[in-house]
Every structure is written in structure tokens, then in C-alpha cells.
Coordinates of C-alpha atoms and ligand atoms in Angstrom, one line a residue:
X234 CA -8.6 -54.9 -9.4
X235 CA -5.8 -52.7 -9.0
X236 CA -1.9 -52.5 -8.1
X237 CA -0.7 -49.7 -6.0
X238 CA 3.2 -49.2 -6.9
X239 CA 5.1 -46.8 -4.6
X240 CA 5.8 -43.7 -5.5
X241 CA 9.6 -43.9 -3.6
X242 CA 10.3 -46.8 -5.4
X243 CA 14.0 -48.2 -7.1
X244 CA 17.4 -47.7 -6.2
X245 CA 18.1 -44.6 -3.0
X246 CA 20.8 -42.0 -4.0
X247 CA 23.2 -43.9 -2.1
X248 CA 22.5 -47.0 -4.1
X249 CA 22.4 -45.0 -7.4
X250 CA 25.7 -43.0 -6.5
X251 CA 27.9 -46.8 -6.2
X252 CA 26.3 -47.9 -9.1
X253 CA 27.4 -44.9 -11.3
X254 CA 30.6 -44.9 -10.0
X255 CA 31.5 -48.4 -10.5
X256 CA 29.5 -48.8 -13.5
X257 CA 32.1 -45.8 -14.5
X258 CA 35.4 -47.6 -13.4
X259 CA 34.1 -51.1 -14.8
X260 CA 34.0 -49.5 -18.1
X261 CA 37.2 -47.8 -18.6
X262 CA 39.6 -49.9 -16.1
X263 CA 42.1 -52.1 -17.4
X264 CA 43.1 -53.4 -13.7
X265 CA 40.9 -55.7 -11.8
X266 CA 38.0 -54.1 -9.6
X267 CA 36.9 -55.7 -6.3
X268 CA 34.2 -54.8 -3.7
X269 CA 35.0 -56.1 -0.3
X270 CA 31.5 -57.9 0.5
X271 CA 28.6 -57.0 -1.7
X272 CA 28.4 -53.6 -3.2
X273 CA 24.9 -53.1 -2.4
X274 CA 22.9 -55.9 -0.4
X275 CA 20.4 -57.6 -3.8
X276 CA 21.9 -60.8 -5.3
X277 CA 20.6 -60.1 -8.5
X278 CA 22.0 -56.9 -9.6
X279 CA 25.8 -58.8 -7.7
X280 CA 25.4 -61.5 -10.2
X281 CA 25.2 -58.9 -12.9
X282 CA 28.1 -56.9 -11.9
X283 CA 29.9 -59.7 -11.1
X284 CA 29.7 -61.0 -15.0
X285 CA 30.7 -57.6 -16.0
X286 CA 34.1 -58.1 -13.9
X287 CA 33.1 -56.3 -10.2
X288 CA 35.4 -59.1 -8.3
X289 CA 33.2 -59.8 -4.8
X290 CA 35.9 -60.9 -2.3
X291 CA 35.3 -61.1 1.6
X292 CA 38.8 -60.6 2.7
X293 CA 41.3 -58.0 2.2
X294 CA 43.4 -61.4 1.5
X295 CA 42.0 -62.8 -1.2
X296 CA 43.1 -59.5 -2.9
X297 CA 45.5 -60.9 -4.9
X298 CA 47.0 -57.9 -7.4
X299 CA 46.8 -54.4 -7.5
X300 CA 43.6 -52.8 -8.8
X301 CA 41.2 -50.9 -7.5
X302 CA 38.9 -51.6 -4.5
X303 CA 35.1 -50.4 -4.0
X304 CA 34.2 -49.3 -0.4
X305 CA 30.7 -50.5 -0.1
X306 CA 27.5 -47.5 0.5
X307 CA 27.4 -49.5 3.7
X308 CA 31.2 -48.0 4.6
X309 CA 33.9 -50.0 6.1
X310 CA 36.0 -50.5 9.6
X311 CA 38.3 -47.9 9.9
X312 CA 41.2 -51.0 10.1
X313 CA 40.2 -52.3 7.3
X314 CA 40.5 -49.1 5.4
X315 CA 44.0 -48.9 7.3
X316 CA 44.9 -52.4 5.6
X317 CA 43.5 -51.9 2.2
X318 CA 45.9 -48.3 2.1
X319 CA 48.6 -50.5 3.4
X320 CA 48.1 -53.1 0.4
X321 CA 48.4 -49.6 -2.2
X322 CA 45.8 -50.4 -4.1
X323 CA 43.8 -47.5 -5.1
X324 CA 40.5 -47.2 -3.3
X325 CA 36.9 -45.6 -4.6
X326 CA 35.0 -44.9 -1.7
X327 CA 31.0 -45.2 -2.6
X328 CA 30.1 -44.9 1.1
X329 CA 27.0 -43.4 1.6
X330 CA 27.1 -39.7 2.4
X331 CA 24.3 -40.2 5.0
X332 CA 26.5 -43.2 6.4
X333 CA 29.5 -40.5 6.3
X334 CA 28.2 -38.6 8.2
X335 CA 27.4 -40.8 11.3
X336 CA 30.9 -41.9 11.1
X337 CA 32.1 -38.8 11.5
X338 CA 29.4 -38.4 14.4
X339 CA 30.3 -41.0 16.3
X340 CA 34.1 -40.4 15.6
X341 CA 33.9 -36.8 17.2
X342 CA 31.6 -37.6 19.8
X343 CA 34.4 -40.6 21.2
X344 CA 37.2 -37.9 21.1
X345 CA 34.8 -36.1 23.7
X346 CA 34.4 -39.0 25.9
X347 CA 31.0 -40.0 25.4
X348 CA 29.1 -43.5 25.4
X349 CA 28.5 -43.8 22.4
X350 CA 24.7 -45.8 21.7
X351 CA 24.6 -47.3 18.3
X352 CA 20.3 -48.2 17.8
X353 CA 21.0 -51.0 14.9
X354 CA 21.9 -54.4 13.8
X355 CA 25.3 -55.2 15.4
X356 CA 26.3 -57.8 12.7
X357 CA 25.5 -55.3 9.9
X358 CA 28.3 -53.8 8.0
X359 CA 27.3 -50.2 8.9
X360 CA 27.0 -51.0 12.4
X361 CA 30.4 -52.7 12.6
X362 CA 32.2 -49.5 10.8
X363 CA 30.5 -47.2 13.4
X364 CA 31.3 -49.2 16.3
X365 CA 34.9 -48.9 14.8
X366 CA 34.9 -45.1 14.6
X367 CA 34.1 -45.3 18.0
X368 CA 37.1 -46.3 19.3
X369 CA 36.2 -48.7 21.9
X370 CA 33.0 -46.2 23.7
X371 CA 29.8 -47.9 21.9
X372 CA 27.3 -50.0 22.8
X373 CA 24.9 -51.5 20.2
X374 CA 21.2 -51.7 21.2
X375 CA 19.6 -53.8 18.9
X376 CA 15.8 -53.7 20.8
X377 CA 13.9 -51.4 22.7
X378 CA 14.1 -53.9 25.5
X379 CA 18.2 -54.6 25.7
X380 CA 18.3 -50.7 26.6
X381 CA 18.2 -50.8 30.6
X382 CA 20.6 -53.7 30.8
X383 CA 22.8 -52.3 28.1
X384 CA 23.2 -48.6 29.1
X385 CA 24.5 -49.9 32.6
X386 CA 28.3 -48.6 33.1
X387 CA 27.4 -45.9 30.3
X388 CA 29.5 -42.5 30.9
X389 CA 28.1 -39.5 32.2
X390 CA 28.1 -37.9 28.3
X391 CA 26.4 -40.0 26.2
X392 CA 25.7 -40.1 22.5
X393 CA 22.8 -41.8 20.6
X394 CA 22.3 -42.3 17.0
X395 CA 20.8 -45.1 14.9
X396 CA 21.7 -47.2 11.9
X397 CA 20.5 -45.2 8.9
X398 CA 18.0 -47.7 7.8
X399 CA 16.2 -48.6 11.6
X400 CA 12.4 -48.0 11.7
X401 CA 11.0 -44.1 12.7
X402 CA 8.9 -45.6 15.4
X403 CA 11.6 -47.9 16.8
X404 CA 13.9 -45.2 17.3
X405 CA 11.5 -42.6 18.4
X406 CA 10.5 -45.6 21.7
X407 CA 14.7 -45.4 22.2
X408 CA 14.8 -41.2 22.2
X409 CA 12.1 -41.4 24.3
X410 CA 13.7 -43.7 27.2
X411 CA 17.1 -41.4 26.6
X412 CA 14.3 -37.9 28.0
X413 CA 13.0 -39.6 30.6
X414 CA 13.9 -38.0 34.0
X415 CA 16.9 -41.5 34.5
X416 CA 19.3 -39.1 32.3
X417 CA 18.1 -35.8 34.2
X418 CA 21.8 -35.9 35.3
X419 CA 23.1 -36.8 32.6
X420 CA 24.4 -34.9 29.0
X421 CA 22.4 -36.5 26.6
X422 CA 23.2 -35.9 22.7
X423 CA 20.5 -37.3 20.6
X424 CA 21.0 -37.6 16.8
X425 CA 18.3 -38.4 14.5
X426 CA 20.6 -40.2 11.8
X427 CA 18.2 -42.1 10.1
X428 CA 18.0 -42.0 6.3
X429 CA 15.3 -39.7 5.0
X430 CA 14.6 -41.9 1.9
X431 CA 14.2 -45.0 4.2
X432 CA 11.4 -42.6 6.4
X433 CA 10.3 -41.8 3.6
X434 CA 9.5 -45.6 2.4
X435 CA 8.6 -46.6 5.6
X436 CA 5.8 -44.2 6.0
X437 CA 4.6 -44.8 2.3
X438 CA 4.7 -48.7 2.9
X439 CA 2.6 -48.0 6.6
X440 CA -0.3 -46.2 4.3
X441 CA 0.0 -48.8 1.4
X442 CA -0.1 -51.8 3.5
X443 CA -3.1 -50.6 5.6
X444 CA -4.5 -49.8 2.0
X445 CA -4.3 -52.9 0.3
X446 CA -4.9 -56.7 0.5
X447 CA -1.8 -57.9 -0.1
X448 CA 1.6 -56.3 -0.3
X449 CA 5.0 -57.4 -2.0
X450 CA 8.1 -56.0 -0.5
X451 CA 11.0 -56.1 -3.5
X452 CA 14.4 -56.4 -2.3
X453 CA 17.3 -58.8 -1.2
X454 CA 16.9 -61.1 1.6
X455 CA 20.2 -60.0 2.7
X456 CA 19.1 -55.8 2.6
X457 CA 18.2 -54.4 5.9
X458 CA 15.9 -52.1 4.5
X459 CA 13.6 -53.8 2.4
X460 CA 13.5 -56.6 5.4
X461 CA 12.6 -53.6 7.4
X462 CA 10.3 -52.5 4.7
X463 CA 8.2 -55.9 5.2
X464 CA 8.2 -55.9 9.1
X465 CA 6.5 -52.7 8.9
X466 CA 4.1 -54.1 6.3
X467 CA 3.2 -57.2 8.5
X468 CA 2.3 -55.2 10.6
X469 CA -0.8 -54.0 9.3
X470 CA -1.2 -56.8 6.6
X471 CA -1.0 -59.9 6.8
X472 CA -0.6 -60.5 3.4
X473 CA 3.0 -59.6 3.2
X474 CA 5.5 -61.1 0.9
X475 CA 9.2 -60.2 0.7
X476 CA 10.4 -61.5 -2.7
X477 CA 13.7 -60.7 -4.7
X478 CA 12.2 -61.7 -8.0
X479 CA 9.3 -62.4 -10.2
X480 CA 9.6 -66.2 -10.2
X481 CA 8.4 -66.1 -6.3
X482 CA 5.4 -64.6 -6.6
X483 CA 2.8 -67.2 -6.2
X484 CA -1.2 -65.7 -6.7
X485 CA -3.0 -69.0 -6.8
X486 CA -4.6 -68.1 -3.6
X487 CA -4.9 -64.8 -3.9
X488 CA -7.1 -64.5 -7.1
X489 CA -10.1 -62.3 -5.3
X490 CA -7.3 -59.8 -3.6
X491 CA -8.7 -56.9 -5.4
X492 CA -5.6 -54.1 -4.4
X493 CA -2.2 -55.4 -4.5
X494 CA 0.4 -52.7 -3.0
X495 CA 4.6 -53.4 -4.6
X496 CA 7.4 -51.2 -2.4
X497 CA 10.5 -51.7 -2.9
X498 CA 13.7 -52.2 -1.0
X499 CA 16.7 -48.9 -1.7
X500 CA 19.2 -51.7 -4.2
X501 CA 16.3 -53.3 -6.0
X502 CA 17.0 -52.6 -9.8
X503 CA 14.4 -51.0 -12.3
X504 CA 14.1 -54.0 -14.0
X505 CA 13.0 -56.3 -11.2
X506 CA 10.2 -54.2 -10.3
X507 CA 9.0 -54.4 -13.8
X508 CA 9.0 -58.2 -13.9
X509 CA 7.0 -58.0 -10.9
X510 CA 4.1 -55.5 -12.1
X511 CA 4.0 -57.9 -15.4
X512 CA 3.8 -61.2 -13.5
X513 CA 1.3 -60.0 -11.3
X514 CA -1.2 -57.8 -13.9
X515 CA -0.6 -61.7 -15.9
X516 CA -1.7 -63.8 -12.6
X517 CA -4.6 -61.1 -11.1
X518 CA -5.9 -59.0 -14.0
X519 CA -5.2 -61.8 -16.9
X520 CA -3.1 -58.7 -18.3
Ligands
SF4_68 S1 19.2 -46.1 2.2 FE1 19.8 -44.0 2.7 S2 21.7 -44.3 3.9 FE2 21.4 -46.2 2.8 S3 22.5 -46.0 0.9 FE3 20.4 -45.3 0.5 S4 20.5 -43.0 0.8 FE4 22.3 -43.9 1.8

């Protein structure tokens, strides 16, 4: 028997960056520190911060007092960065570089006049602060099969670029559909904005989970890229589980699985994947 942990495994440099930083400002800060919405998308490590003071609000409004106010690696609406300014309080931006960046994309490319193509989750926090920066232009594709009906009306310049944490082969299907001879008179911009650690996970999941018998995918329920981590595993094994902790994982039926694969999501904690190889080296190997 044998358990085949991912070598890209643990929190992303994104991930890792919010963490030092408020880690840092939890530490020496007398006034209160809030993160509108989750920090990073995995319960457990919100719970944690949560009891060391990190004050999780939803709404600019239920910013009471002064203090200082986390922008999520996932970035924010440019009005709600407007309002928080407006408010005074002092703002620590952890936004992703690799997020950043498509902002910025998308923000130039609407001063230009382009249609702007978003490939990602339309109700995810980084979709909704690029669609912001967008001023109006963008359309959000969230399949391969909306793209016909939604590029309809689309400007003679367009733009495309994805959520940073979409699947390679996904968005290599949607580049593919923007060089077909339809856009031949069209200005096509194609930007490949897709995180390199997530490609880099989802190629080392593809191989583990065609390697294995059974695979657990470690992350939050709520994180778009360990969810995307496990589609990509079911895939090619059946035998996928997405779990957040330890507790979940169940092996009663799984006692003759003789390779277990474990990938991780970008926010799962160090010490969630270790609870994981314990439990299952205790339930397979009797370890
Ligand atoms: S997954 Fe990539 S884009 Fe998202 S926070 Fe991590 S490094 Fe940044």
C-alpha cells in the first residue's frame, strides 16, 4: 500500500502572502481588523483567524469603527474599494498579484473599447471585481457551450482572459473557438491569465488521479480551486473525494485500494494535510 502526496501541495503564494500579512497586522494592531468576506475560501483556517480577532464581515456596513480592512487575494469591486476609502479606514490590500494583474488587463483593455470576455465563475469574487474594472464591456462565459449565444452583440475588438483558477483544458476549448476563421475579421486579444500554480496542480492531480485508486482532494467546499482540483480528478477516477478535514474521510470500503493519491486545494493549511496522511496511514496501512 502506498499514499502518493503531491509534490505542489499547501497554501499558493497568494494564499501564503494574505496570511503573512494579516498574521503581521493581527499581531501588533491595537484597532480592530476586518476582511470583507473570507480572507481565503477554507473554513477552517477562517475559524482560526477569526478567534485570533480577523473580524469576517460581508458588508462595508457592518463596519462599525475605524480599523483596518483586509482586501481579500480574491480582490474587490472597484466601488467597493471606492466606499471602503470613503469610510477612512486604512486598507491592506492582499490581492493576489496574479489577480492584479488581470484587473489591470481588463481595465486597459475597456479604455480601448474592447468586449471584454471573462472565462470564469460569474458569482465568484474575482469574477465580479473583473467585471467591475471593466466598466460595463464584459461578458462572463461560464461554459464552453454559453460561448456562441454570449459573444452575440460583441465589439469588433475583443478581449479574452480567464479567472485565474479555470481548468487548462477548458480554456484552451474557449481560445480555440476565439481562432477559428468567425473572428477572421475581428481583433482578437487573447490572454492566457490563468494561475501557474493552479496549472501546475491541475496537471499533477491529472497524473495522480490516473495513477491511483482513490484520490482525496483537500480544500474548502467554498474554494474554486480545490473544487476544480476534484472535477479534474473525477475525471479519471472515480474514487474522488473532496474533504476539508480528517473527520470525513471514511475507508471502510476502501480497505484493498492499494495507492491512495492526497492534492490539495491553494488555502488548505499544513496542518490539515497532516491530519489527513495520519488518518489514512491509521485506516489503510494500520499505521
Ligand atoms: S491560486 Fe494563484 S491566483 Fe489564486 S491566490 Fe494563489 S497564486 Fe494567486
Amino acid at each position: 500500500m502506498e499514499i502518493i502526496l503531491a509534490k505542489n501541495i499547501g497554501f499558493c503564494f497568494g494564499v501564503k502572502r494574505a496570511m503573512d500579512l494579516v498574521t503581521a497586522h493581527l499581531n501588533k494592531s491595537k484597532e480592530p481588523v476586518y476582511t470583507l468576506g473570507p480572507l481565503i475560501h477554507n473554513p477552517q483556517v477562517m475559524e482560526k483567524l477569526e478567534k485570533e480577532n480577523l473580524v469576517c464581515v460581508s458588508k462595508i456596513e457592518q463596519i462599525k469603527k475605524r480599523g483596518k480592512v483586509f482586501i481579500r487575494s480574491h480582490g474587490v469591486p472597484r466601488e467597493i474599494l471606492t466606499k471602503l476609502k470613503r469610510k477612512k479606514l486604512k486598507i491592506i490590500d492582499a490581492t493576489c498579484p496574479y489577480v492584479k494583474r488581470i484587473q489591470h488587463l481588463v481595465n486597459n483593455l475597456a479604455k480601448k473599447n474592447y468586449t471584454i470576455i471573462i472565462f470564469g465563475k460569474r458569482n465568484h469574487p474575482e469574477v465580479e471585481a473583473l467585471v467591475s474594472y471593466a466598466q460595463g464591456k464584459a461578458k462572463v462565459i461560464e461554459k464552453v457551450e454559453d460561448l456562441t449565444r454570449q459573444i452575440s452583440g460583441a465589439n469588433k475588438k475583443i478581449g479574452l482572459v480567464a479567472q485565474t483558477t479555470q481548468a487548462t483544458e477548458d480554456f484552451q476549448k474557449i481560445i480555440s473557438f476565439f481562432q477559428s476563421p468567425l473572428f477572421q475579421n475581428k481583433e482578437v486579444k487573447i490572454y492566457n491569465t490563468l494561475c501557474p500554480t493552479t496549472k501546475k496542480r491541475q496537471t499533477e492531480a491529472e497524473k495522480i488521479a490516473r495513477e491511483t485508486d482513490l484520490v482525496f482532494v483537500i480544500g474548502g467546499k467554498n474554494s474554486s480551486n480545490t473544487t476544480r482540483l476534484a472535477e479534474i480528478c473525477s475525471r479519471y477516477q472515480r474514487n474522488t473525494f473532496h474533504i476539508e478535514t480528517a473527520e470525513e474521510i471514511d475507508l471502510k470500503n476502501f480497505k484493498r485500494k492499494t495507492k491512495i493519491g492526497i492534492i490539495t486545494g491553494a488555502s488548505t493549511p499544513e496542518w490539515i494535510i497532516k491530519e489527513v496522511v495520519e488518518r489514512v496511514k491509521k485506516s489503510i496501512l494500520g499505521g
